[in-house]
PDB file of C-alpha atoms in Angstrom:
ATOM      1  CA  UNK F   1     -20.412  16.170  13.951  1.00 73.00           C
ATOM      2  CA  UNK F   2     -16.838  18.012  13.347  1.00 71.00           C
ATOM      3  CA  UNK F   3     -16.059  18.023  16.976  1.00 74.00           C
ATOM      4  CA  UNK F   4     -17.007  14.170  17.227  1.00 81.00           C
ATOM      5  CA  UNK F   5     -14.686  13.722  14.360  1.00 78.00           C
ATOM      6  CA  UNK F   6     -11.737  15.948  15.750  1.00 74.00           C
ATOM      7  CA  UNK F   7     -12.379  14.268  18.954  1.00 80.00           C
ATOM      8  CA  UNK F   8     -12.087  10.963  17.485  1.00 85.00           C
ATOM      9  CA  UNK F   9      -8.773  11.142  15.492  1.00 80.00           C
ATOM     10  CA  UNK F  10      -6.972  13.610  18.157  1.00 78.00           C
ATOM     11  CA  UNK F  11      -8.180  10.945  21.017  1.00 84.00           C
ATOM     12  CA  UNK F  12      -6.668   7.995  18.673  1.00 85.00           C
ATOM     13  CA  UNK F  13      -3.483   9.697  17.504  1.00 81.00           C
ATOM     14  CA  UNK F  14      -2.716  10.499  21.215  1.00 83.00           C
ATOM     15  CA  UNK F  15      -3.281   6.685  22.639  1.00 86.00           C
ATOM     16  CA  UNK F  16      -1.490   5.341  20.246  1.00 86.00           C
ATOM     17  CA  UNK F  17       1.324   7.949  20.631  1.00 82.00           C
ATOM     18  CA  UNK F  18       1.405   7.361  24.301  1.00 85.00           C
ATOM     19  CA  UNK F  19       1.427   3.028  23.687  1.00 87.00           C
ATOM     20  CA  UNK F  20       4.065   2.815  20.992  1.00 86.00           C
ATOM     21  CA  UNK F  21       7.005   5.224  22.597  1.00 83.00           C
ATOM     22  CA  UNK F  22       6.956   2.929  25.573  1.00 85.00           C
ATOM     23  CA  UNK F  23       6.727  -0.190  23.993  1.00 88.00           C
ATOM     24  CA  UNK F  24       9.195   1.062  21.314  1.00 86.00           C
ATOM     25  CA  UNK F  25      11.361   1.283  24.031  1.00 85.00           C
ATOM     26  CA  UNK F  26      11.293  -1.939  25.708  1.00 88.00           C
ATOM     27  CA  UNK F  27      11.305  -3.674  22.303  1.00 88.00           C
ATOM     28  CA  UNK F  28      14.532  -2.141  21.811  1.00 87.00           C
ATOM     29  CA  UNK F  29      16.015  -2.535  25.653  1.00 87.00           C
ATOM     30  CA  UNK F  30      14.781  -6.395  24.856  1.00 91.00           C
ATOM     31  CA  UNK F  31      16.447  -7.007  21.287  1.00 91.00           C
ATOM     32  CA  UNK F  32      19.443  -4.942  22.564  1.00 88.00           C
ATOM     33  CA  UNK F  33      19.068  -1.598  20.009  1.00 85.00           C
ATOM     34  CA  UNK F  34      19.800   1.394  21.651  1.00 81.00           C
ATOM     35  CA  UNK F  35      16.071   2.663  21.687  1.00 79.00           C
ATOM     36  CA  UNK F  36      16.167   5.653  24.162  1.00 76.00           C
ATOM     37  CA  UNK F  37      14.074   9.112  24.573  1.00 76.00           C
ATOM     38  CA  UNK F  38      17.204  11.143  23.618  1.00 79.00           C
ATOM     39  CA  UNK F  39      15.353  13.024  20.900  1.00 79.00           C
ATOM     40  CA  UNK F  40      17.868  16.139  18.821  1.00 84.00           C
ATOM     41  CA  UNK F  41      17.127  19.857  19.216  1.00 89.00           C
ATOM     42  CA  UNK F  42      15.897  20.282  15.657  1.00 85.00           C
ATOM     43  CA  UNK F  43      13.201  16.920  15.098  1.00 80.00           C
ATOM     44  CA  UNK F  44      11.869  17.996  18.776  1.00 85.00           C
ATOM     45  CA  UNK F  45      11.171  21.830  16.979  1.00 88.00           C
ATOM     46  CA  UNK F  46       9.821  20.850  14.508  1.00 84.00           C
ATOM     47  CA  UNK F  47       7.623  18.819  16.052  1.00 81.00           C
ATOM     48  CA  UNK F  48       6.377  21.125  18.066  1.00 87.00           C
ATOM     49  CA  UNK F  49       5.942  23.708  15.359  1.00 86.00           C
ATOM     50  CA  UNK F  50       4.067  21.819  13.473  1.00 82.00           C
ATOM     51  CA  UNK F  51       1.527  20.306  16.868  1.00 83.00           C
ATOM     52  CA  UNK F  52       0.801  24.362  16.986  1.00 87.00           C
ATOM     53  CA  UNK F  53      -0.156  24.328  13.131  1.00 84.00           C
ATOM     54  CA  UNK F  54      -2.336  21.959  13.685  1.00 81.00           C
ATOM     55  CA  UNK F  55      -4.192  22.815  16.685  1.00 82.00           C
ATOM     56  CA  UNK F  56      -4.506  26.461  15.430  1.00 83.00           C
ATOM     57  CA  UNK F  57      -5.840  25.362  12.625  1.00 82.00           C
ATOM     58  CA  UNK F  58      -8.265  22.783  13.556  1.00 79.00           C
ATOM     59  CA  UNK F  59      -9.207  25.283  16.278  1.00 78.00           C
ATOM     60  CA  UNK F  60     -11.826  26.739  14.590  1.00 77.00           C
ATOM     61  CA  UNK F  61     -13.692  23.745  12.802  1.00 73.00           C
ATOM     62  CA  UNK F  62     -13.585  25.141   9.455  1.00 77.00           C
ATOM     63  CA  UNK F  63     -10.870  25.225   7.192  1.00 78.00           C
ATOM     64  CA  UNK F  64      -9.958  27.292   3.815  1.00 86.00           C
ATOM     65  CA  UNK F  65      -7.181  25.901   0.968  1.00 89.00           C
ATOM     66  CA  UNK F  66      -4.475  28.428   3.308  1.00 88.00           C
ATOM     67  CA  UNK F  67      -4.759  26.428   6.493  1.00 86.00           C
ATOM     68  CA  UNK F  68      -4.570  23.270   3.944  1.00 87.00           C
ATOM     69  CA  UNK F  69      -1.386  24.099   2.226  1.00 89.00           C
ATOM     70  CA  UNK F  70      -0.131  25.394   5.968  1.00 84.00           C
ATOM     71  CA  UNK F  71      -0.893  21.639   6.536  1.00 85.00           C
ATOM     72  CA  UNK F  72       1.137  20.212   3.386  1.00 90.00           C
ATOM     73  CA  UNK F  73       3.826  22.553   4.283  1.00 88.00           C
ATOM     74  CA  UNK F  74       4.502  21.334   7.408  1.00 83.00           C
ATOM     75  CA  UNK F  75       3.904  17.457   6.512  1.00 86.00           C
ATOM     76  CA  UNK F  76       6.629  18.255   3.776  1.00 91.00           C
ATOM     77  CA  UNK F  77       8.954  19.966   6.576  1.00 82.00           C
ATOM     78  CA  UNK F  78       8.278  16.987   9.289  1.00 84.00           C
ATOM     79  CA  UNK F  79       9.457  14.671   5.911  1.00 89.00           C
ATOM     80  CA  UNK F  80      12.285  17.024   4.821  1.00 88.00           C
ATOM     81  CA  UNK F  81      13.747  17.511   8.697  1.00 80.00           C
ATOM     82  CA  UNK F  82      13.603  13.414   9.753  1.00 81.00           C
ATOM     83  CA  UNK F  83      15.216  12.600   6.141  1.00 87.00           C
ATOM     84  CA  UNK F  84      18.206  14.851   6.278  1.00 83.00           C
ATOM     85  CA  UNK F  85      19.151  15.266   9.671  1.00 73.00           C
TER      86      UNK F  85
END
C-alpha cells in the first residue's frame, strides 16, 4: 500500500504543479502583473536540492527519524531561501 500512497501524492503534486504555473501565468498576462517563468539562480537550487532529498528518500519506502529531519531541514531551507531572497 506505500507505493499506492507515494503514487498517489507524487501523481497529485505533479498535476497540480503542471496546471497552476500555466494558469498562474495567464492570470497574470490577463490582470497585467508581470507573471513570467524568469525564476533566480538560488530559489531554482534549492529547489532542485531539495526534489533530490525527497526522491532519495522516499526511494526506498521506509523511512528512519534521519531521512525525517533531512525532510524538516530542507522544508525550513525552501522557507528560509523564498523569505529572504
Amino acid at each position: 500500500k506505500m507505493d499506492l500512497s507515494l503514487s498517489i501524492a507524487l501523481g497529485s503534486s505533479t498535476q497540480i504543479a503542471l496546471f497552476m504555473v500555466p494558469f498562474s501565468v495567464f492570470v497574470g498576462w490577463w490582470i497585467g502583473a508581470p507573471m513570467d517563468l524568469n525564476f533566480h539562480v538560488l530559489p531554482a537550487t534549492v529547489m532542485l536540492l531539495t526534489t533530490l532529498v525527497v526522491s532519495s528518500t522516499i526511494s526506498d519506502g521506509r523511512s528512519n527519524w534521519l531521512e525525517g529531519a533531512m525532510l524538516i531541514a530542507s522544508y525550513i531551507l525552501i522557507g528560509i531561501t523564498f523569505w529572504y531572497v
